[in-house]
PDB file of C-alpha atoms in Angstrom:
ATOM      1  CA  MET J  13      70.293  88.191  74.752  1.00 60.00           C
ATOM      2  CA  GLY J  14      71.896  86.442  77.723  1.00 68.00           C
ATOM      3  CA  ALA J  15      75.049  85.810  75.700  1.00 78.00           C
ATOM      4  CA  GLN J  16      75.280  89.509  74.907  1.00 82.00           C
ATOM      5  CA  ILE J  17      75.061  90.375  78.604  1.00 83.00           C
ATOM      6  CA  ARG J  18      77.870  87.908  79.353  1.00 86.00           C
ATOM      7  CA  VAL J  19      80.033  89.522  76.674  1.00 88.00           C
ATOM      8  CA  TYR J  20      79.542  92.975  78.224  1.00 85.00           C
ATOM      9  CA  ARG J  21      80.320  91.595  81.686  1.00 88.00           C
ATOM     10  CA  GLN J  22      83.566  90.092  80.401  1.00 90.00           C
ATOM     11  CA  LYS J  23      84.509  93.368  78.741  1.00 90.00           C
ATOM     12  CA  ILE J  24      83.772  95.302  81.941  1.00 91.00           C
ATOM     13  CA  ALA J  25      85.891  92.878  83.988  1.00 92.00           C
ATOM     14  CA  SER J  26      88.874  92.967  81.586  1.00 92.00           C
ATOM     15  CA  THR J  27      88.730  96.756  81.218  1.00 91.00           C
ATOM     16  CA  THR J  28      88.542  97.173  84.996  1.00 92.00           C
ATOM     17  CA  SER J  29      91.623  94.973  85.378  1.00 92.00           C
ATOM     18  CA  MET J  30      93.511  96.997  82.773  1.00 91.00           C
ATOM     19  CA  GLY J  31      92.417 100.233  84.438  1.00 91.00           C
ATOM     20  CA  LYS J  32      93.977  99.053  87.706  1.00 91.00           C
ATOM     21  CA  ILE J  33      97.255  98.343  85.894  1.00 91.00           C
ATOM     22  CA  PHE J  34      97.207 101.787  84.269  1.00 91.00           C
ATOM     23  CA  LYS J  35      96.549 103.433  87.627  1.00 92.00           C
ATOM     24  CA  ALA J  36      99.382 101.514  89.280  1.00 92.00           C
ATOM     25  CA  MET J  37     101.827 102.488  86.544  1.00 90.00           C
ATOM     26  CA  GLU J  38     100.717 106.114  86.774  1.00 90.00           C
ATOM     27  CA  LEU J  39     101.369 106.103  90.526  1.00 92.00           C
ATOM     28  CA  ILE J  40     104.790 104.488  90.048  1.00 91.00           C
ATOM     29  CA  ALA J  41     105.781 107.076  87.451  1.00 90.00           C
ATOM     30  CA  SER J  42     104.490 109.868  89.699  1.00 88.00           C
ATOM     31  CA  SER J  43     106.526 108.610  92.630  1.00 89.00           C
ATOM     32  CA  ARG J  44     109.719 108.371  90.554  1.00 91.00           C
ATOM     33  CA  ILE J  45     109.473 111.603  88.593  1.00 90.00           C
ATOM     34  CA  GLY J  46     110.387 113.692  91.641  1.00 89.00           C
ATOM     35  CA  LYS J  47     113.645 111.818  92.133  1.00 91.00           C
ATOM     36  CA  ALA J  48     114.427 112.027  88.415  1.00 91.00           C
ATOM     37  CA  ARG J  49     113.906 115.805  88.405  1.00 90.00           C
ATOM     38  CA  ALA J  50     116.085 116.129  91.506  1.00 91.00           C
ATOM     39  CA  ARG J  51     118.884 114.215  89.765  1.00 92.00           C
ATOM     40  CA  VAL J  52     118.663 116.565  86.774  1.00 90.00           C
ATOM     41  CA  SER J  53     118.915 119.602  89.056  1.00 89.00           C
ATOM     42  CA  ALA J  54     121.765 118.048  91.026  1.00 89.00           C
ATOM     43  CA  SER J  55     123.787 117.424  87.858  1.00 87.00           C
ATOM     44  CA  LEU J  56     123.647 121.068  86.727  1.00 85.00           C
ATOM     45  CA  PRO J  57     126.147 122.663  89.171  1.00 86.00           C
ATOM     46  CA  TYR J  58     128.923 120.245  88.175  1.00 85.00           C
ATOM     47  CA  ALA J  59     128.057 120.572  84.483  1.00 82.00           C
ATOM     48  CA  ASN J  60     128.086 124.377  84.757  1.00 81.00           C
ATOM     49  CA  ALA J  61     131.354 124.444  86.668  1.00 83.00           C
ATOM     50  CA  ILE J  62     133.227 122.192  84.253  1.00 83.00           C
ATOM     51  CA  THR J  63     131.710 124.059  81.294  1.00 79.00           C
ATOM     52  CA  ARG J  64     133.061 127.346  82.632  1.00 79.00           C
ATOM     53  CA  ALA J  65     136.482 125.778  83.197  1.00 78.00           C
ATOM     54  CA  VAL J  66     136.625 124.366  79.657  1.00 79.00           C
ATOM     55  CA  THR J  67     135.380 127.667  78.239  1.00 74.00           C
ATOM     56  CA  ALA J  68     138.054 129.588  80.118  1.00 73.00           C
ATOM     57  CA  VAL J  69     140.867 127.303  78.978  1.00 74.00           C
ATOM     58  CA  ALA J  70     139.682 127.203  75.365  1.00 69.00           C
ATOM     59  CA  SER J  71     139.090 130.957  75.090  1.00 67.00           C
ATOM     60  CA  GLN J  72     142.131 132.235  76.992  1.00 64.00           C
ATOM     61  CA  SER J  73     144.746 130.102  75.281  1.00 62.00           C
ATOM     62  CA  GLU J  74     145.733 129.629  71.660  1.00 65.00           C
ATOM     63  CA  VAL J  75     145.854 125.878  71.973  1.00 67.00           C
ATOM     64  CA  GLU J  76     144.557 123.755  69.094  1.00 72.00           C
ATOM     65  CA  HIS J  77     143.101 120.606  70.609  1.00 71.00           C
ATOM     66  CA  PRO J  78     141.650 117.722  68.547  1.00 71.00           C
ATOM     67  CA  LEU J  79     138.352 117.904  70.471  1.00 74.00           C
ATOM     68  CA  THR J  80     137.889 121.631  69.893  1.00 75.00           C
ATOM     69  CA  THR J  81     139.243 122.021  66.349  1.00 75.00           C
ATOM     70  CA  GLU J  82     136.869 121.864  63.394  1.00 78.00           C
ATOM     71  CA  PRO J  83     138.185 119.328  60.844  1.00 79.00           C
ATOM     72  CA  ASP J  84     138.819 120.372  57.255  1.00 79.00           C
ATOM     73  CA  SER J  85     136.228 117.882  55.990  1.00 84.00           C
ATOM     74  CA  ILE J  86     133.643 115.746  57.755  1.00 88.00           C
ATOM     75  CA  ARG J  87     133.180 112.376  56.082  1.00 91.00           C
ATOM     76  CA  ARG J  88     131.459 110.374  58.806  1.00 92.00           C
ATOM     77  CA  ALA J  89     129.254 111.459  61.722  1.00 93.00           C
ATOM     78  CA  ALA J  90     128.221 109.478  64.783  1.00 94.00           C
ATOM     79  CA  VAL J  91     124.647 109.795  66.061  1.00 95.00           C
ATOM     80  CA  LEU J  92     123.781 108.688  69.608  1.00 96.00           C
ATOM     81  CA  VAL J  93     120.014 108.147  69.960  1.00 96.00           C
ATOM     82  CA  MET J  94     118.483 107.909  73.452  1.00 96.00           C
ATOM     83  CA  THR J  95     115.132 106.095  73.635  1.00 95.00           C
ATOM     84  CA  SER J  96     113.440 104.077  76.392  1.00 94.00           C
ATOM     85  CA  ASP J  97     113.664 100.440  77.415  1.00 92.00           C
ATOM     86  CA  ARG J  98     109.917 100.087  78.010  1.00 89.00           C
ATOM     87  CA  GLY J  99     106.783 101.226  76.256  1.00 87.00           C
ATOM     88  CA  LEU J 100     103.537 102.673  77.599  1.00 88.00           C
ATOM     89  CA  ALA J 101     105.045 106.166  77.447  1.00 89.00           C
ATOM     90  CA  GLY J 102     102.964 107.662  74.665  1.00 89.00           C
ATOM     91  CA  SER J 103     104.971 109.051  71.753  1.00 90.00           C
ATOM     92  CA  TYR J 104     108.167 109.516  73.789  1.00 93.00           C
ATOM     93  CA  SER J 105     110.435 107.115  71.873  1.00 93.00           C
ATOM     94  CA  ALA J 106     108.692 107.760  68.543  1.00 94.00           C
ATOM     95  CA  SER J 107     109.414 111.498  68.828  1.00 94.00           C
ATOM     96  CA  VAL J 108     113.104 110.879  69.518  1.00 95.00           C
ATOM     97  CA  LEU J 109     113.391 108.455  66.611  1.00 95.00           C
ATOM     98  CA  LYS J 110     111.634 110.906  64.309  1.00 95.00           C
ATOM     99  CA  GLN J 111     114.113 113.618  65.298  1.00 95.00           C
ATOM    100  CA  ALA J 112     116.973 111.188  64.697  1.00 95.00           C
ATOM    101  CA  GLU J 113     115.620 110.337  61.243  1.00 95.00           C
ATOM    102  CA  HIS J 114     115.554 114.036  60.322  1.00 95.00           C
ATOM    103  CA  LEU J 115     119.150 114.411  61.502  1.00 95.00           C
ATOM    104  CA  VAL J 116     120.312 111.366  59.539  1.00 94.00           C
ATOM    105  CA  GLU J 117     118.615 112.666  56.391  1.00 94.00           C
ATOM    106  CA  LEU J 118     120.340 116.023  56.863  1.00 94.00           C
ATOM    107  CA  LEU J 119     123.748 114.405  57.333  1.00 94.00           C
ATOM    108  CA  HIS J 120     123.253 112.207  54.265  1.00 93.00           C
ATOM    109  CA  SER J 121     122.242 115.248  52.226  1.00 93.00           C
ATOM    110  CA  GLU J 122     125.581 116.821  53.206  1.00 91.00           C
ATOM    111  CA  GLY J 123     127.438 113.773  51.882  1.00 91.00           C
ATOM    112  CA  LYS J 124     128.326 112.312  55.278  1.00 92.00           C
ATOM    113  CA  ASP J 125     128.244 108.689  56.333  1.00 93.00           C
ATOM    114  CA  VAL J 126     126.356 107.999  59.567  1.00 94.00           C
ATOM    115  CA  LYS J 127     127.402 105.651  62.367  1.00 94.00           C
ATOM    116  CA  THR J 128     124.587 105.059  64.836  1.00 95.00           C
ATOM    117  CA  TYR J 129     124.725 104.257  68.540  1.00 96.00           C
ATOM    118  CA  LEU J 130     121.568 103.422  70.480  1.00 96.00           C
ATOM    119  CA  VAL J 131     120.434 103.703  74.083  1.00 95.00           C
ATOM    120  CA  GLY J 132     117.205 101.834  74.934  1.00 94.00           C
ATOM    121  CA  ARG J 133     115.413  98.753  73.665  1.00 94.00           C
ATOM    122  CA  LYS J 134     112.835 100.775  71.737  1.00 95.00           C
ATOM    123  CA  GLY J 135     115.507 102.226  69.490  1.00 94.00           C
ATOM    124  CA  GLN J 136     117.069  98.788  69.068  1.00 95.00           C
ATOM    125  CA  ALA J 137     113.695  97.268  68.097  1.00 94.00           C
ATOM    126  CA  TYR J 138     113.104 100.121  65.626  1.00 95.00           C
ATOM    127  CA  PHE J 139     116.405  99.501  63.830  1.00 95.00           C
ATOM    128  CA  ASP J 140     116.155  95.712  63.984  1.00 94.00           C
ATOM    129  CA  PHE J 141     112.664  95.711  62.485  1.00 94.00           C
ATOM    130  CA  ARG J 142     113.883  97.795  59.543  1.00 93.00           C
ATOM    131  CA  GLY J 143     117.085  95.803  59.113  1.00 92.00           C
ATOM    132  CA  ARG J 144     119.285  98.845  59.687  1.00 92.00           C
ATOM    133  CA  GLU J 145     122.774  98.639  61.140  1.00 92.00           C
ATOM    134  CA  TYR J 146     124.004 100.255  64.335  1.00 93.00           C
ATOM    135  CA  ALA J 147     127.442 100.184  65.926  1.00 93.00           C
ATOM    136  CA  LYS J 148     126.472  99.437  69.534  1.00 93.00           C
ATOM    137  CA  VAL J 149     123.463  99.496  71.848  1.00 94.00           C
ATOM    138  CA  TRP J 150     123.113 100.077  75.589  1.00 94.00           C
ATOM    139  CA  THR J 151     119.963  98.796  77.303  1.00 91.00           C
ATOM    140  CA  GLY J 152     118.665  98.618  80.849  1.00 86.00           C
ATOM    141  CA  GLY J 153     117.807 101.422  83.242  1.00 84.00           C
ATOM    142  CA  THR J 154     116.869 104.202  80.836  1.00 90.00           C
ATOM    143  CA  ASP J 155     114.439 105.570  83.441  1.00 87.00           C
ATOM    144  CA  ALA J 156     117.176 105.461  86.129  1.00 90.00           C
ATOM    145  CA  PRO J 157     120.535 106.060  84.383  1.00 92.00           C
ATOM    146  CA  GLU J 158     123.826 105.004  85.924  1.00 92.00           C
ATOM    147  CA  PHE J 159     126.971 107.119  85.701  1.00 92.00           C
ATOM    148  CA  GLU J 160     128.991 104.097  84.600  1.00 92.00           C
ATOM    149  CA  THR J 161     126.902 103.915  81.427  1.00 93.00           C
ATOM    150  CA  ALA J 162     127.754 107.550  80.626  1.00 93.00           C
ATOM    151  CA  ARG J 163     131.428 106.783  81.219  1.00 92.00           C
ATOM    152  CA  GLU J 164     131.300 103.795  78.873  1.00 93.00           C
ATOM    153  CA  LEU J 165     129.549 105.896  76.244  1.00 94.00           C
ATOM    154  CA  ARG J 166     132.233 108.541  76.553  1.00 92.00           C
ATOM    155  CA  GLU J 167     135.025 106.004  76.128  1.00 93.00           C
ATOM    156  CA  VAL J 168     133.459 104.438  73.030  1.00 93.00           C
ATOM    157  CA  LEU J 169     132.664 107.774  71.388  1.00 93.00           C
ATOM    158  CA  LEU J 170     136.078 109.308  72.109  1.00 91.00           C
ATOM    159  CA  LYS J 171     137.815 106.217  70.753  1.00 92.00           C
ATOM    160  CA  ASP J 172     135.851 106.418  67.495  1.00 92.00           C
ATOM    161  CA  PHE J 173     136.505 110.155  67.322  1.00 90.00           C
ATOM    162  CA  ALA J 174     140.241 109.538  67.659  1.00 87.00           C
ATOM    163  CA  ASP J 175     140.355 106.712  65.080  1.00 88.00           C
ATOM    164  CA  GLU J 176     141.095 107.300  61.426  1.00 89.00           C
ATOM    165  CA  PHE J 177     138.259 107.275  58.887  1.00 86.00           C
ATOM    166  CA  GLU J 178     139.546 104.073  57.292  1.00 88.00           C
ATOM    167  CA  ALA J 179     139.409 102.332  60.687  1.00 88.00           C
ATOM    168  CA  GLY J 180     135.773 103.298  61.231  1.00 87.00           C
ATOM    169  CA  GLY J 181     136.480 106.610  62.951  1.00 90.00           C
ATOM    170  CA  VAL J 182     134.108 109.579  62.947  1.00 92.00           C
ATOM    171  CA  ASP J 183     134.695 113.303  62.483  1.00 91.00           C
ATOM    172  CA  GLU J 184     131.776 114.603  64.542  1.00 92.00           C
ATOM    173  CA  ILE J 185     129.336 113.285  67.143  1.00 93.00           C
ATOM    174  CA  HIS J 186     125.673 114.214  67.632  1.00 95.00           C
ATOM    175  CA  VAL J 187     123.365 113.275  70.510  1.00 95.00           C
ATOM    176  CA  VAL J 188     119.577 112.988  70.106  1.00 96.00           C
ATOM    177  CA  PHE J 189     117.651 112.988  73.383  1.00 96.00           C
ATOM    178  CA  THR J 190     114.544 114.460  75.006  1.00 95.00           C
ATOM    179  CA  GLN J 191     115.126 117.642  76.964  1.00 93.00           C
ATOM    180  CA  PHE J 192     113.018 117.935  80.113  1.00 92.00           C
ATOM    181  CA  LYS J 193     111.548 121.425  80.397  1.00 89.00           C
ATOM    182  CA  SER J 194     108.513 120.818  82.585  1.00 88.00           C
ATOM    183  CA  MET J 195     105.991 118.137  83.499  1.00 88.00           C
ATOM    184  CA  VAL J 196     104.009 119.152  80.422  1.00 87.00           C
ATOM    185  CA  VAL J 197     106.756 119.965  77.925  1.00 90.00           C
ATOM    186  CA  GLN J 198     109.518 117.551  76.899  1.00 92.00           C
ATOM    187  CA  GLU J 199     111.276 118.449  73.670  1.00 93.00           C
ATOM    188  CA  PRO J 200     113.321 116.122  71.410  1.00 94.00           C
ATOM    189  CA  THR J 201     116.688 117.839  71.030  1.00 94.00           C
ATOM    190  CA  VAL J 202     119.855 117.448  68.962  1.00 94.00           C
ATOM    191  CA  ILE J 203     123.243 118.645  70.197  1.00 91.00           C
ATOM    192  CA  ARG J 204     126.610 118.357  68.514  1.00 90.00           C
ATOM    193  CA  LEU J 205     128.926 116.901  71.110  1.00 87.00           C
ATOM    194  CA  LEU J 206     132.160 116.914  69.105  1.00 85.00           C
ATOM    195  CA  PRO J 207     133.950 118.923  67.797  1.00 84.00           C
ATOM    196  CA  LEU J 208     133.254 120.732  71.009  1.00 75.00           C
ATOM    197  CA  GLU J 209     130.650 123.449  71.119  1.00 61.00           C
ATOM    198  CA  VAL J 210     130.850 124.714  74.677  1.00 51.00           C
ATOM    199  CA  VAL J 211     127.285 125.408  75.813  1.00 48.00           C
ATOM    200  CA  GLU J 212     126.555 126.219  79.429  1.00 46.00           C
ATOM    201  CA  GLU J 213     123.415 124.806  80.974  1.00 46.00           C
ATOM    202  CA  GLU J 214     120.822 127.013  82.616  1.00 46.00           C
ATOM    203  CA  SER J 215     122.156 128.665  85.750  1.00 43.00           C
ATOM    204  CA  GLU J 216     121.896 131.825  87.806  1.00 42.00           C
ATOM    205  CA  THR J 217     125.184 133.140  86.394  1.00 43.00           C
ATOM    206  CA  PRO J 218     124.675 136.291  84.279  1.00 46.00           C
ATOM    207  CA  ALA J 219     125.427 135.729  80.615  1.00 47.00           C
ATOM    208  CA  ASP J 220     127.762 138.772  80.438  1.00 51.00           C
ATOM    209  CA  GLU J 221     129.860 137.819  83.482  1.00 54.00           C
ATOM    210  CA  LEU J 222     133.561 137.696  82.697  1.00 56.00           C
ATOM    211  CA  LEU J 223     135.306 134.370  82.974  1.00 55.00           C
ATOM    212  CA  PRO J 224     138.060 134.138  85.604  1.00 58.00           C
ATOM    213  CA  LEU J 225     141.684 134.381  84.506  1.00 60.00           C
ATOM    214  CA  TYR J 226     143.680 131.220  85.150  1.00 60.00           C
ATOM    215  CA  GLU J 227     147.362 130.475  85.328  1.00 65.00           C
ATOM    216  CA  TYR J 228     147.870 126.959  84.051  1.00 61.00           C
ATOM    217  CA  GLU J 229     150.057 124.417  85.713  1.00 65.00           C
ATOM    218  CA  PRO J 230     150.707 122.191  83.774  1.00 65.00           C
ATOM    219  CA  GLU J 231     150.319 123.564  80.233  1.00 71.00           C
ATOM    220  CA  PRO J 232     146.861 124.336  78.722  1.00 69.00           C
ATOM    221  CA  GLU J 233     147.131 121.289  76.461  1.00 74.00           C
ATOM    222  CA  GLN J 234     147.367 118.984  79.460  1.00 78.00           C
ATOM    223  CA  VAL J 235     144.537 120.820  81.205  1.00 76.00           C
ATOM    224  CA  LEU J 236     142.293 120.310  78.187  1.00 78.00           C
ATOM    225  CA  ASP J 237     143.317 116.656  77.968  1.00 78.00           C
ATOM    226  CA  ALA J 238     142.057 116.208  81.537  1.00 81.00           C
ATOM    227  CA  LEU J 239     138.977 118.464  81.365  1.00 81.00           C
ATOM    228  CA  LEU J 240     137.422 117.629  78.010  1.00 84.00           C
ATOM    229  CA  PRO J 241     136.691 113.922  78.643  1.00 86.00           C
ATOM    230  CA  ARG J 242     135.059 114.865  81.959  1.00 88.00           C
ATOM    231  CA  TYR J 243     133.096 117.597  80.227  1.00 87.00           C
ATOM    232  CA  ILE J 244     131.814 115.216  77.561  1.00 89.00           C
ATOM    233  CA  GLU J 245     131.001 112.631  80.218  1.00 90.00           C
ATOM    234  CA  SER J 246     128.984 115.182  82.199  1.00 90.00           C
ATOM    235  CA  ARG J 247     127.031 116.286  79.128  1.00 90.00           C
ATOM    236  CA  ILE J 248     126.178 112.713  78.182  1.00 93.00           C
ATOM    237  CA  PHE J 249     125.061 111.907  81.727  1.00 94.00           C
ATOM    238  CA  ASN J 250     122.986 115.092  81.928  1.00 92.00           C
ATOM    239  CA  ALA J 251     121.300 114.157  78.632  1.00 93.00           C
ATOM    240  CA  MET J 252     120.561 110.682  80.026  1.00 95.00           C
ATOM    241  CA  LEU J 253     119.060 112.195  83.195  1.00 94.00           C
ATOM    242  CA  GLN J 254     116.881 114.583  81.211  1.00 93.00           C
ATOM    243  CA  ALA J 255     115.766 111.721  78.973  1.00 94.00           C
ATOM    244  CA  ALA J 256     114.861 109.658  82.056  1.00 94.00           C
ATOM    245  CA  ALA J 257     112.792 112.474  83.570  1.00 94.00           C
ATOM    246  CA  SER J 258     111.076 113.010  80.212  1.00 94.00           C
ATOM    247  CA  GLU J 259     110.302 109.297  79.904  1.00 94.00           C
ATOM    248  CA  LEU J 260     108.688 109.163  83.341  1.00 94.00           C
ATOM    249  CA  ALA J 261     106.674 112.321  82.700  1.00 93.00           C
ATOM    250  CA  ALA J 262     105.480 110.944  79.354  1.00 93.00           C
ATOM    251  CA  ARG J 263     104.567 107.611  80.964  1.00 93.00           C
ATOM    252  CA  GLN J 264     102.630 109.338  83.735  1.00 93.00           C
ATOM    253  CA  ARG J 265     100.574 111.320  81.199  1.00 92.00           C
ATOM    254  CA  ALA J 266     100.034 108.277  78.993  1.00 92.00           C
ATOM    255  CA  MET J 267      98.877 106.094  81.888  1.00 93.00           C
ATOM    256  CA  LYS J 268      96.534 108.785  83.180  1.00 92.00           C
ATOM    257  CA  SER J 269      95.003 109.143  79.722  1.00 92.00           C
ATOM    258  CA  ALA J 270      94.720 105.345  79.402  1.00 92.00           C
ATOM    259  CA  GLY J 271      93.064 105.115  82.832  1.00 92.00           C
ATOM    260  CA  ASP J 272      90.562 107.825  81.908  1.00 92.00           C
ATOM    261  CA  ASN J 273      89.760 106.009  78.660  1.00 93.00           C
ATOM    262  CA  ALA J 274      89.307 102.745  80.576  1.00 92.00           C
ATOM    263  CA  ASN J 275      86.809 104.431  82.917  1.00 92.00           C
ATOM    264  CA  GLU J 276      84.884 105.769  79.937  1.00 93.00           C
ATOM    265  CA  LEU J 277      84.791 102.304  78.361  1.00 92.00           C
ATOM    266  CA  ILE J 278      83.513 100.813  81.625  1.00 92.00           C
ATOM    267  CA  LYS J 279      80.707 103.366  81.702  1.00 92.00           C
ATOM    268  CA  LYS J 280      79.864 102.595  78.080  1.00 92.00           C
ATOM    269  CA  TYR J 281      79.853  98.818  78.564  1.00 91.00           C
ATOM    270  CA  THR J 282      77.826  99.167  81.775  1.00 91.00           C
ATOM    271  CA  ARG J 283      75.218 101.196  79.940  1.00 90.00           C
ATOM    272  CA  LEU J 284      75.074  98.683  77.089  1.00 89.00           C
ATOM    273  CA  ARG J 285      74.825  95.791  79.560  1.00 87.00           C
ATOM    274  CA  ASN J 286      71.959  97.504  81.385  1.00 88.00           C
ATOM    275  CA  ASN J 287      70.182  98.169  78.081  1.00 87.00           C
ATOM    276  CA  ALA J 288      70.598  94.518  77.091  1.00 83.00           C
ATOM    277  CA  ARG J 289      69.303  93.373  80.490  1.00 83.00           C
ATOM    278  CA  GLN J 290      66.330  95.726  80.226  1.00 84.00           C
ATOM    279  CA  ALA J 291      65.576  94.461  76.735  1.00 82.00           C
ATOM    280  CA  GLU J 292      65.763  90.868  78.001  1.00 77.00           C
ATOM    281  CA  VAL J 293      63.336  91.609  80.863  1.00 80.00           C
ATOM    282  CA  THR J 294      60.993  93.430  78.476  1.00 82.00           C
ATOM    283  CA  GLN J 295      61.038  90.484  76.093  1.00 78.00           C
ATOM    284  CA  GLU J 296      60.273  88.026  78.901  1.00 76.00           C
ATOM    285  CA  LEU J 297      57.362  90.157  80.104  1.00 79.00           C
ATOM    286  CA  SER J 298      56.017  90.385  76.579  1.00 81.00           C
ATOM    287  CA  GLU J 299      56.189  86.603  76.226  1.00 77.00           C
ATOM    288  CA  ILE J 300      54.381  86.126  79.565  1.00 82.00           C
ATOM    289  CA  VAL J 301      51.623  88.576  78.593  1.00 77.00           C
ATOM    290  CA  ALA J 302      51.278  86.989  75.195  1.00 78.00           C
ATOM    291  CA  GLY J 303      51.032  83.536  76.787  1.00 78.00           C
ATOM    292  CA  ALA J 304      48.391  84.725  79.254  1.00 77.00           C
ATOM    293  CA  ASP J 305      46.374  86.297  76.443  1.00 76.00           C
ATOM    294  CA  ALA J 306      46.548  83.080  74.497  1.00 79.00           C
ATOM    295  CA  LEU J 307      45.284  81.053  77.472  1.00 79.00           C
ATOM    296  CA  ASN J 308      42.442  83.484  78.100  1.00 81.00           C
ATOM    297  CA  GLY J 309      41.460  83.343  74.441  1.00 69.00           C
TER     298      GLY J 309
END
């Protein structure tokens, strides 16, 4: 009986220690989520402005640009998958990977080869464990993205988009990430980055507002050459920021749930320990009474 009490005490101590870790991680995620949401909001004005500029140039001129022209046939597609570097975030990375798997199946069903790029160690571990190939991986700082990473992603993706098929080039590029909608809702999302589908982020601009008329100096082709890489860069960085905010929100919820479960386990083990202690005391009293009865007899 004493050994059983020691086991419950050890379980209570270890669960209490884990509960403190869960609480600390919840507080860290809570303190960082505000900054992550602010970075998402701060990235929208620039993304909206450059989107409107690209939309105006593309719609008001008859220019055929490689980044905006749909190819005659698509033989290979690139898929950029954004996961997290660390775990303890619930089903955050698993949901993104599941969405990526659905996209890859769809592309294969259309007869397209798939070239995969990964952001985050969780995605890398997923592919490594299954022995699946990927072109390149970026790790470090998924919960606090750096603009330089978005720029490097843009350079790699644009280079592959410009290369010929025989040299490993791709005909279209998709991005799989988690869109941050609120502290409760984060939705795995797929966007086609190239060929360009100009989509303006949420803003206060009315949907039916006419675009401004521009006179181009230099020619529209040169304007698109300068604007489109910046546009793609801004969309990638915005996706990274939304993924970071979603990761922190998912981690906060997961750690809160884990902390609540730890508290419930502590209550359960405390009750079992008390029952075992009471049973031990009852047994000792019974032995004393039985011994006294035997002496009296």
